[in-house]
């Protein structure tokens, strides 16, 4: 990926802003059913895709401690809040964030309505197929793309646009649907926690409305349990029909130090377990562990270049550097994908 | 109340901003238990404090329609979202919003640490007991009070401040705890909907962190199901101890056209039932009814000056004017407190 770093450095932070929604997948995926079939008590091994390493033992030991009613570390069900990052933690984020691909696809779809884009950057480069050139200006290049693709329509319309996209969009490397690019061990972990009375939330740097429509089917996490970045919206009633218009303005960036803020605003409780994979998750894990009591912080370390992608300290997508240092200094749990995960994706490996 | 109108006009809108938190009441109130004891199916009449009028029949008919699995109007449990305004809908808002009283009480508590307040408005008037004078400047007077009482501490500290206040603060007229000033018929309605698979949310113009700590005990609505106005907070780690510092800046006003925006941001689904009592709830009810399908919109009309307070079109607190017109024009359900409610408060009447 290194030769692409300029290209991909165009940033999370800039992309993390307007956005909204990809819900009911027309095809119910087998993996969605796996995740949704969660309400029975676990029979046998609840984490079959995890190798029997220290990582798995740490997860099970934590859950046992906080759910043992007579134990000193018991946490009532209401307070069993678990928060999960999405990109790189629950599904693949390489070679680039799915939401960026969504935005680029939308520019192509919208181009016929915007003849002026033929000579206007960053659209002109993009439409010539020069994605790297189009995004070379970083946030300044990306913001017009985000504005053009994530605002100007109402919330219901955007929801449908995202649903339509996610129903067919394929991962550029594996050619699988994005909703198949989820980590089987994490699906099992989400279900395992739910079975043990946890309330699972997604806390993503991605757009809240881009994620919500498909999380219930894919992860068994309902829309109201999704926290993410958002753009401003405005209530209007043209012709007595109420709509929420999406404005080309950032409202909230749910990344890095924004994650504890988003958690506080949306959930109003402090998580007892948090799961991430990059520096954007550092403060969420600090906030979770900082509460005292038995708390669990886990980082997914992408160490498997064969079956998935190997990247950490120098990656422009999903950089894991400071958070890895913090994990080592504080004894947080770090998943070594290569040795801890028996399988990666529901369909196998990359 | 009319002679007080200047005083009380100092605004919802201005107060609706910083804030945070009043949770575990030391004394578990009987009414909390009523609201919490909801998971059994209703036995006999689930709404015993409602007279057998058209209003009650409309509520029951709506619930029957959307929960009848074989019926044409069936709504799956996941989508049974109900949103409730708080002040004036679930608990009393006269003679002034509880959060305003909280702020005034805090000024008195903090005064010894602020000798400069003796000569600085609006604090000087307030400390002399001239509340009306202190607030005569409207938002300009109120904002320094809100900033002084709702920011400058971290989220955990504010939570404790609110808990302490709500544990002892008494309603100025009835001398009851604020958490007793809840409407018994509405407690029954909240529980009735929950029993029927609804997810209940509070969507309040009040501060989200001022409401969250006590809603689970009082209404059986957990903190993550509370939407409200909020101030900005900032993640910091002084001395390796993570905190969320409360800043003296408004982040979001969850009132009027802000309510559908807050619902969209926090819940990500459109309610199928919404309950309010003032013009601040108009857009929430429009947004709910505007979705098509069988939807329920209800306004509590304060018509009982004997047992509670009688006010509507000209009140500065909880004004019900445009929303009442909309209800009449659109056939929304309007509670006539005087004739529809058998009893008002769990302890009886005002």
XYZ file of C-alpha atoms in Angstrom:
700
model
C 0.000 0.000 0.000
C 2.881 2.377 0.561
C 2.926 3.812 -2.934
C -0.695 4.773 -2.428
C -0.148 6.573 0.802
C -0.667 10.074 -0.557
C -3.848 8.896 -2.082
C -5.177 7.252 0.997
C -4.004 9.899 3.368
C -6.966 11.881 2.116
C -8.255 11.154 5.259
C -10.558 9.651 7.443
C -11.036 12.929 9.185
C -12.329 14.663 6.099
C -14.524 11.830 5.047
C -15.901 11.494 8.494
C -18.609 13.978 8.212
C -21.812 14.314 6.295
C -23.283 11.016 5.183
C -26.242 8.773 5.735
C -27.507 5.224 5.399
C -27.526 1.748 3.772
C -30.198 -0.467 5.225
C -32.152 -3.493 4.205
C -29.998 -5.664 2.027
C -32.137 -7.362 -0.569
C -30.283 -10.589 -0.095
C -30.218 -11.795 3.434
C -26.689 -12.931 3.917
C -25.847 -16.087 5.725
C -23.519 -14.164 7.980
C -26.288 -11.820 8.962
C -28.244 -14.765 10.141
C -25.274 -15.996 12.115
C -25.072 -12.683 13.888
C -28.787 -12.412 14.434
C -29.232 -15.908 15.783
C -27.962 -14.831 19.114
C -30.658 -15.061 21.669
C -30.150 -18.637 22.684
C -27.574 -19.368 25.326
C -24.293 -20.409 23.774
C -24.079 -24.107 23.120
C -20.590 -25.507 23.111
C -17.894 -23.046 22.111
C -19.391 -19.583 21.504
C -16.171 -18.447 19.791
C -15.312 -21.296 17.376
C -13.343 -19.083 14.982
C -10.945 -18.053 17.726
C -7.891 -20.189 18.375
C -7.490 -21.285 21.939
C -4.899 -18.633 22.802
C -4.460 -16.140 25.635
C -6.608 -13.618 23.758
C -9.649 -15.842 23.684
C -9.054 -16.806 27.313
C -8.915 -13.132 28.298
C -12.251 -12.437 26.605
C -13.988 -15.381 28.233
C -12.470 -14.623 31.633
C -13.707 -11.027 31.475
C -17.236 -12.048 30.524
C -17.276 -14.676 33.268
C -16.195 -12.147 35.884
C -18.725 -9.442 35.090
C -21.644 -11.842 34.662
C -21.081 -13.979 37.768
C -23.860 -12.753 40.002
C -22.247 -13.745 43.267
C -18.797 -12.511 42.251
C -17.062 -9.301 43.345
C -16.911 -7.959 39.776
C -20.550 -8.511 38.831
C -22.037 -5.832 36.577
C -25.845 -5.640 36.182
C -27.092 -6.222 32.635
C -28.215 -2.628 32.183
C -24.650 -1.446 32.600
C -23.025 -4.001 30.332
C -22.257 -1.573 27.530
C -19.821 -2.739 24.841
C -18.624 -0.415 22.067
C -17.135 -1.533 18.752
C -15.306 0.448 16.143
C -16.444 -0.604 12.660
C -13.783 -0.123 9.941
C -10.905 -2.527 10.612
C -12.551 -3.899 13.748
C -15.754 -5.473 12.463
C -15.105 -5.344 8.731
C -12.174 -4.794 6.401
C -10.933 -1.257 5.819
C -8.215 -1.991 3.241
C -7.392 -0.891 0.633
C -9.657 2.057 1.426
C -12.681 2.901 3.546
C -15.896 1.678 1.985
C -17.473 5.085 2.451
C -14.810 6.675 0.278
C -15.590 4.163 -2.462
C -19.256 4.977 -2.024
C -18.521 8.680 -2.520
C -16.424 8.038 -5.633
C -19.114 5.805 -7.105
C -21.726 8.475 -6.454
C -19.713 11.105 -8.327
C -19.827 8.898 -11.403
C -23.567 8.397 -11.063
C -24.218 12.111 -10.594
C -21.853 13.338 -13.324
C -24.479 13.561 -16.088
C -26.407 16.062 -13.951
C -23.247 18.133 -13.466
C -21.692 18.966 -16.838
C -19.579 21.591 -15.076
C -17.654 18.819 -13.322
C -15.845 18.072 -16.569
C -13.660 21.094 -15.970
C -13.973 21.519 -12.233
C -11.592 19.888 -9.750
C -11.569 17.566 -7.966
C -14.388 16.156 -10.081
C -12.615 16.496 -13.444
C -9.656 14.329 -12.410
C -11.952 11.859 -10.800
C -14.095 11.455 -13.878
C -10.965 10.944 -15.978
C -10.172 8.004 -13.713
C -7.364 9.808 -11.890
C -8.535 9.177 -8.354
C -5.154 9.849 -6.833
C -4.905 13.202 -8.571
C -8.442 14.112 -7.581
C -7.693 13.533 -3.933
C -4.167 14.930 -3.896
C -5.368 18.097 -2.207
C -6.378 16.194 0.920
C -9.366 17.511 2.817
C -9.784 20.413 0.436
C -10.328 17.976 -2.410
C -12.424 15.589 -0.458
C -14.898 18.015 1.053
C -16.550 18.997 -2.253
C -16.876 15.299 -3.043
C -18.444 14.567 0.317
C -20.770 17.547 0.009
C -21.844 16.560 -3.509
C -22.495 12.955 -2.571
C -23.766 13.148 1.023
C -25.887 16.306 1.114
C -28.570 18.078 -0.867
C -31.078 15.275 -0.485
C -33.368 14.421 2.410
C -32.720 11.675 4.935
C -35.107 9.185 3.369
C -33.580 9.666 -0.067
C -30.032 9.251 1.213
C -31.032 6.114 3.064
C -32.247 4.612 -0.192
C -29.110 5.673 -2.065
C -26.927 3.886 0.460
C -29.136 0.788 0.500
C -28.941 0.576 -3.270
C -25.172 0.979 -3.226
C -24.478 -1.565 -0.519
C -26.706 -4.104 -2.222
C -24.305 -4.347 -5.149
C -20.999 -2.634 -4.349
C -18.063 -5.026 -4.453
C -14.787 -4.920 -2.595
C -12.078 -3.870 -5.090
C -9.761 -6.761 -4.226
C -11.952 -9.702 -3.258
C -14.943 -8.742 -5.422
C -17.158 -9.719 -2.503
C -20.048 -7.595 -1.283
C -18.870 -5.222 1.447
C -21.299 -6.811 3.849
C -19.412 -10.075 3.396
C -16.098 -8.437 4.302
C -16.846 -8.822 8.004
C -14.686 -10.700 10.467
C -16.227 -14.003 11.477
C -14.477 -14.032 14.891
C -15.892 -10.581 15.649
C -19.409 -11.632 14.604
C -19.079 -14.440 17.129
C -17.789 -12.029 19.772
C -20.688 -9.607 19.235
C -23.172 -12.467 19.539
C -21.356 -13.909 22.572
C -21.578 -10.600 24.405
C -25.242 -10.188 23.492
C -25.991 -13.658 24.777
C -24.343 -12.579 28.014
C -26.607 -9.589 28.460
C -24.393 -6.929 26.910
C -25.789 -4.038 24.901
C -23.554 -3.713 21.858
C -22.969 -0.355 20.179
C -21.011 0.604 17.096
C -18.900 3.719 17.643
C -17.448 4.541 14.255
C -15.523 7.348 12.625
C -17.669 6.625 9.582
C -20.944 8.356 8.851
C -23.728 7.356 11.209
C -26.292 7.295 8.399
C -23.970 5.346 6.131
C -23.694 2.552 8.710
C -27.105 2.334 10.324
C -29.107 0.706 7.537
C -27.159 -2.546 7.438
C -25.841 -3.093 10.974
C -28.925 -4.871 12.253
C -28.791 -7.487 9.534
C -25.033 -7.853 9.455
C -24.109 -7.575 13.132
C -27.442 -7.802 14.934
C -26.898 -4.214 16.152
C -29.953 -1.959 15.653
C -29.710 1.583 14.204
C -30.329 3.236 17.559
C -27.145 1.564 18.823
C -24.938 3.171 16.196
C -22.791 6.214 16.989
C -20.871 7.860 14.159
C -19.847 11.044 12.434
C -22.652 13.203 11.121
C -23.514 16.193 9.024
C -26.041 18.835 9.929
C -29.638 18.218 8.961
C -32.560 20.629 8.924
C -36.258 19.997 9.446
C -38.404 21.436 6.670
C -42.012 21.117 5.582
C -42.390 21.928 1.923
C -45.935 21.053 0.815
C -46.921 19.816 4.279
C -44.563 16.864 3.856
C -41.952 16.908 6.644
C -38.380 16.150 5.586
C -34.920 16.284 7.095
C -32.668 17.965 4.545
C -29.001 17.022 4.605
C -26.784 20.116 4.637
C -23.191 20.311 3.369
C -21.839 20.990 6.852
C -20.024 18.794 9.305
C -21.830 18.401 12.609
C -19.711 15.945 14.574
C -16.541 13.906 13.995
C -16.754 10.669 15.943
C -13.077 9.811 15.839
C -10.193 9.879 18.299
C -11.108 12.182 21.213
C -14.559 12.470 19.607
C -15.396 8.862 20.431
C -15.798 9.316 24.195
C -17.797 12.475 23.423
C -20.059 10.545 21.035
C -20.446 7.746 23.564
C -21.412 10.226 26.256
C -23.906 11.995 24.015
C -25.551 8.904 22.547
C -25.304 6.314 25.283
C -24.925 8.346 28.450
C -23.151 5.472 30.160
C -19.518 4.472 30.220
C -18.691 1.238 28.364
C -17.293 -1.664 30.324
C -15.732 -3.142 27.177
C -14.401 -1.473 24.036
C -13.015 -2.906 20.809
C -10.974 -1.062 18.211
C -8.034 -1.386 15.864
C -6.446 2.004 15.277
C -5.271 5.232 16.839
C -8.763 6.563 16.223
C -9.909 4.206 18.965
C -7.285 5.162 21.535
C -9.423 7.564 23.543
C -12.428 5.239 23.491
C -10.290 2.542 25.080
C -8.777 4.995 27.577
C -12.244 6.245 28.518
C -13.461 2.676 28.991
C -10.510 1.498 31.064
C -10.352 4.743 33.040
C -13.601 4.096 34.854
C -12.115 1.691 37.388
C -13.500 -1.753 38.082
C -13.083 -4.688 35.752
C -12.992 -3.209 32.256
C -11.934 -4.708 28.950
C -10.041 -3.000 26.118
C -9.106 -4.856 22.957
C -7.271 -3.913 19.782
C -7.410 -5.939 16.591
C -3.852 -5.963 15.211
C -3.796 -6.663 11.485
C -0.862 -9.058 11.282
C -1.985 -11.407 8.554
C -0.965 -10.254 5.089
C -1.878 -13.603 3.596
C -5.422 -14.074 4.801
C -6.257 -10.349 5.255
C -3.917 -7.304 5.208
C -0.886 -6.631 7.377
C -0.543 -3.030 8.537
C -0.060 -0.972 11.662
C 2.267 1.912 12.545
C 2.846 3.318 9.081
C -0.483 2.696 7.421
C -2.444 5.716 6.244
C -5.670 3.732 6.558
C -6.317 2.457 10.072
C -2.957 3.489 11.499
C -2.190 1.653 14.734
C 0.745 3.327 16.457
C 0.040 5.276 19.640
C -2.777 2.945 20.556
C -0.454 -0.053 20.204
C 2.028 1.601 22.550
C -0.791 2.316 24.990
C -1.979 -1.287 24.789
C 1.491 -2.575 25.551
C 2.028 -0.093 28.375
C -1.347 -0.780 29.980
C -1.794 -4.469 29.337
C -4.777 -4.155 27.030
C -5.672 -7.218 24.997
C -4.231 -7.232 21.473
C -5.565 -9.653 18.869
C -2.804 -11.075 16.700
C -4.985 -11.883 13.710
C -2.497 -14.365 12.332
C -2.317 -16.535 15.415
C -5.561 -15.714 17.276
C -8.083 -16.101 14.472
C -8.822 -19.521 13.013
C -10.685 -17.978 10.108
C -11.101 -14.387 8.958
C -14.171 -13.884 6.786
C -17.350 -15.942 6.693
C -16.443 -17.000 3.149
C -12.827 -17.853 4.058
C -9.775 -15.675 3.492
C -8.821 -12.871 1.166
C -49.072 32.985 36.074
C -49.701 35.945 33.800
C -48.016 38.503 36.031
C -44.944 36.329 35.972
C -44.754 36.095 32.255
C -41.738 38.353 31.823
C -39.967 36.317 34.395
C -40.758 32.968 32.906
C -40.309 34.031 29.345
C -36.592 33.730 30.008
C -36.817 30.899 27.930
C -36.726 27.420 27.456
C -34.519 28.035 24.475
C -31.764 29.632 26.503
C -31.901 27.142 29.294
C -31.901 24.294 26.849
C -28.227 24.006 26.493
C -25.364 22.969 28.694
C -26.328 20.603 31.471
C -25.882 17.082 32.728
C -27.338 14.476 35.039
C -29.375 13.375 38.079
C -29.293 9.637 38.502
C -29.773 7.171 41.294
C -32.264 8.517 43.729
C -31.357 7.398 47.212
C -34.956 6.655 47.963
C -36.567 4.327 45.543
C -39.926 5.862 44.944
C -43.032 3.786 44.763
C -43.856 5.332 41.447
C -40.513 4.260 40.051
C -41.397 0.750 40.918
C -44.733 1.107 39.220
C -43.008 2.203 36.057
C -40.323 -0.432 36.275
C -42.657 -3.341 36.932
C -43.529 -3.533 33.310
C -42.323 -6.754 31.890
C -45.343 -8.835 32.692
C -48.233 -8.762 30.284
C -50.911 -6.385 31.384
C -53.460 -7.932 33.693
C -56.854 -6.344 33.611
C -56.864 -2.679 32.681
C -53.364 -1.472 31.827
C -54.482 2.171 32.020
C -56.490 2.378 35.266
C -55.874 6.098 35.783
C -57.452 6.948 32.441
C -61.186 7.522 32.281
C -62.980 5.436 29.720
C -63.184 8.207 27.138
C -62.412 8.486 23.431
C -58.794 9.340 24.235
C -58.146 6.092 26.045
C -59.982 4.184 23.332
C -57.813 5.804 20.658
C -54.633 4.759 22.469
C -55.745 1.176 22.912
C -57.040 0.946 19.350
C -53.699 2.155 17.984
C -51.704 -0.330 20.050
C -54.034 -3.148 19.039
C -53.646 -2.319 15.347
C -49.859 -2.158 15.234
C -49.336 -5.231 17.406
C -51.840 -7.546 15.727
C -49.543 -9.860 13.817
C -52.051 -10.918 11.213
C -53.426 -7.417 10.731
C -52.711 -5.013 7.856
C -51.144 -2.420 10.177
C -48.753 -4.711 12.026
C -45.406 -3.136 12.933
C -42.509 -5.413 13.978
C -41.258 -4.832 17.524
C -37.935 -3.387 16.389
C -39.751 -0.535 14.685
C -42.144 0.272 17.510
C -40.425 3.506 18.505
C -42.351 5.834 20.827
C -41.037 9.280 21.767
C -42.126 11.304 24.791
C -41.511 14.915 25.627
C -40.677 15.277 29.330
C -41.651 18.688 30.819
C -45.445 18.974 30.802
C -45.903 15.569 29.200
C -44.421 13.171 31.746
C -43.974 15.522 34.675
C -45.186 18.958 35.744
C -43.543 22.021 34.230
C -45.397 24.711 36.178
C -44.675 27.169 37.664
C -41.256 26.849 36.045
C -39.013 24.240 34.470
C -37.231 22.154 37.081
C -33.928 22.722 35.348
C -34.268 26.467 35.838
C -34.814 25.907 39.539
C -31.776 23.657 39.561
C -29.685 26.421 38.007
C -30.921 29.019 40.503
C -30.227 26.697 43.414
C -26.714 26.079 42.120
C -25.958 29.790 41.970
C -26.710 30.029 45.672
C -24.495 27.040 46.439
C -21.614 28.404 44.360
C -21.858 32.025 45.527
C -19.263 31.728 48.333
C -16.663 30.740 45.713
C -17.587 33.772 43.604
C -17.400 36.952 45.708
C -17.467 38.951 42.454
C -21.085 37.862 41.932
C -22.155 40.296 44.653
C -21.773 43.127 42.185
C -22.089 41.293 38.882
C -25.393 40.801 37.084
C -27.375 38.672 36.711
C -25.887 37.041 39.817
C -26.176 40.081 42.079
C -29.951 40.383 41.641
C -30.367 36.689 41.995
C -28.472 36.527 45.253
C -30.563 39.404 46.619
C -33.606 37.224 45.964
C -34.751 39.227 42.951
C -35.110 36.344 40.526
C -37.357 38.249 38.180
C -34.892 41.104 37.945
C -31.999 38.728 37.427
C -33.691 37.106 34.481
C -35.238 40.244 32.995
C -32.601 40.327 30.272
C -33.841 37.060 28.762
C -31.258 34.825 27.181
C -28.480 37.300 27.843
C -29.156 37.021 31.561
C -29.714 33.324 31.547
C -26.653 32.226 29.609
C -24.134 33.277 32.274
C -26.240 31.430 34.839
C -26.360 28.304 32.713
C -22.633 28.509 31.998
C -21.797 28.969 35.682
C -23.992 26.104 36.813
C -23.725 23.587 33.974
C -20.118 23.821 32.796
C -16.609 23.974 34.178
C -16.798 20.529 35.771
C -16.395 17.092 34.235
C -19.255 14.784 33.312
C -18.917 12.578 36.375
C -18.927 15.565 38.721
C -21.993 17.097 37.072
C -23.807 13.793 37.249
C -23.268 13.761 41.015
C -24.366 17.385 41.390
C -27.648 16.627 39.663
C -28.199 13.421 41.615
C -27.678 15.282 44.858
C -30.068 18.032 43.824
C -32.859 15.779 42.627
C -32.644 13.723 45.793
C -33.865 16.654 47.854
C -35.216 19.441 45.634
C -38.870 20.184 46.262
C -41.500 21.541 43.945
C -42.160 25.181 44.970
C -45.948 24.736 45.158
C -46.588 21.161 46.240
C -43.374 20.734 48.237
C -43.096 17.271 46.745
C -39.889 15.877 45.298
C -39.691 16.631 41.581
C -39.576 12.927 40.856
C -43.020 12.639 42.436
C -44.446 15.332 40.155
C -44.963 12.786 37.382
C -48.276 12.011 35.756
C -49.642 8.665 36.863
C -51.633 8.155 33.621
C -48.467 8.717 31.594
C -46.476 6.272 33.734
C -49.150 3.718 32.921
C -48.997 4.606 29.228
C -45.208 4.237 29.119
C -45.451 0.838 30.785
C -48.345 -0.225 28.555
C -46.353 0.549 25.421
C -43.295 -1.249 26.777
C -45.401 -4.296 27.567
C -46.517 -4.188 23.957
C -42.998 -4.295 22.594
C -42.418 -0.581 22.131
C -39.038 1.055 22.692
C -39.744 4.240 24.621
C -37.526 7.300 24.255
C -37.595 10.663 25.961
C -37.094 13.543 23.525
C -36.838 16.646 25.676
C -35.941 20.271 25.257
C -34.258 19.924 28.635
C -30.624 19.028 29.106
C -29.857 15.432 28.205
C -27.487 15.034 31.153
C -29.950 16.647 33.524
C -32.587 14.034 32.662
C -30.670 10.812 32.145
C -29.754 9.942 35.708
C -33.296 9.514 36.986
C -35.379 8.381 33.992
C -34.681 4.703 34.430
C -35.951 4.699 37.996
C -38.830 7.073 37.453
C -40.095 6.032 34.000
C -38.274 2.767 33.300
C -36.507 4.517 30.396
C -32.734 3.930 30.370
C -30.191 6.744 29.806
C -29.345 5.584 26.289
C -33.001 6.194 25.368
C -32.891 9.865 26.310
C -32.522 12.599 23.690
C -32.145 16.176 24.857
C -30.350 19.473 24.534
C -26.639 19.411 25.182
C -23.550 21.503 25.665
C -20.179 20.795 24.151
C -17.849 18.485 26.048
C -14.155 17.843 25.516
C -12.091 14.740 26.173
C -9.009 15.454 28.290
C -6.457 13.370 30.126
C -4.866 15.373 32.894
C -2.717 13.036 35.035
C -3.593 9.965 32.939
C -7.165 10.160 34.222
C -9.570 10.579 31.290
C -12.371 13.096 31.779
C -15.046 14.765 29.702
C -14.946 18.454 30.546
C -18.178 20.411 30.175
C -17.661 23.592 28.159
C -19.800 26.763 28.342
C -21.022 26.321 24.784
C -24.313 25.128 23.401
C -24.011 22.081 21.191
C -27.596 21.212 20.295
C -31.082 22.524 21.093
C -33.535 19.650 21.093
C -36.685 21.713 20.811
C -39.204 22.510 18.086
C -37.628 21.710 14.692
C -34.655 20.330 16.642
C -36.685 17.364 17.891
C -36.901 15.494 14.577
C -33.195 16.254 14.122
C -32.381 14.836 17.557
C -34.548 11.801 16.891
C -32.768 11.184 13.593
C -29.336 11.575 15.153
C -29.953 9.475 18.262
C -32.471 6.884 17.182
C -32.040 6.694 13.430
C -35.605 5.465 13.017
C -38.840 7.344 12.673
C -41.218 7.049 15.650
C -44.592 5.430 15.129
C -46.015 7.223 18.167
C -45.145 10.583 19.712
C -46.399 12.323 22.846
C -46.024 16.000 23.694
C -47.818 18.966 25.195
C -46.521 22.192 23.682
C -45.499 23.991 20.521
C -42.003 22.671 21.139
C -43.383 19.251 20.248
C -45.131 20.280 17.033
C -42.427 19.158 14.615
C -41.877 15.875 16.452
C -45.545 15.067 15.980
C -45.479 16.200 12.343
C -42.399 14.070 11.681
C -44.060 11.067 13.286
C -47.365 11.386 11.486
C -45.715 12.302 8.187
C -44.261 8.848 7.673
C -47.483 7.309 6.412
C -48.982 4.135 7.793
C -50.761 3.950 11.110
C -49.078 6.536 13.312
C -50.114 8.063 16.628
C -49.686 11.660 17.770
C -50.925 12.841 21.150
C -50.913 16.173 22.965
C -51.507 16.542 26.690
C -53.724 19.600 27.090
C -53.437 21.100 30.562
C -57.077 21.867 31.277
C -57.306 21.165 34.991
C -56.492 24.187 37.118
C -57.788 22.462 40.214
C -55.867 19.224 40.201
C -52.881 20.484 38.175
C -52.445 23.741 36.217
C -54.581 25.105 33.381
C -52.644 26.727 30.566
C -52.258 26.666 26.801
C -52.132 29.376 24.145
C -50.839 32.240 26.247
C -48.569 30.475 28.668
C -44.889 31.364 28.621
C -44.029 27.954 30.016
C -45.200 25.098 27.824
C -47.174 27.224 25.389
C -49.646 25.145 23.382
C -50.946 27.192 20.488
C -49.821 26.227 16.987
C -49.596 22.580 17.972
C -53.191 22.685 19.243
C -54.321 24.111 15.901
C -52.377 21.392 14.106
C -53.934 18.718 16.300
C -57.410 19.987 15.534
C -56.705 20.303 11.824
C -55.136 16.863 11.539
C -57.180 14.849 13.986
C -54.380 14.147 16.426
C -55.385 12.868 19.843
C -55.666 15.565 22.515
C -55.809 14.627 26.195
C -58.240 16.780 28.113
C -56.617 16.340 31.508
C -59.748 17.326 33.340
C -61.985 14.728 31.774
C -59.560 12.076 30.503
C -57.442 11.539 33.607
C -58.927 9.878 36.678
C -55.940 10.900 38.761
C -52.984 13.171 38.060
C -50.018 12.419 40.307
C -49.144 9.172 42.082
C -49.766 10.965 45.395
C -53.076 12.494 44.261
C -53.610 16.022 43.009
C -51.901 19.373 43.398
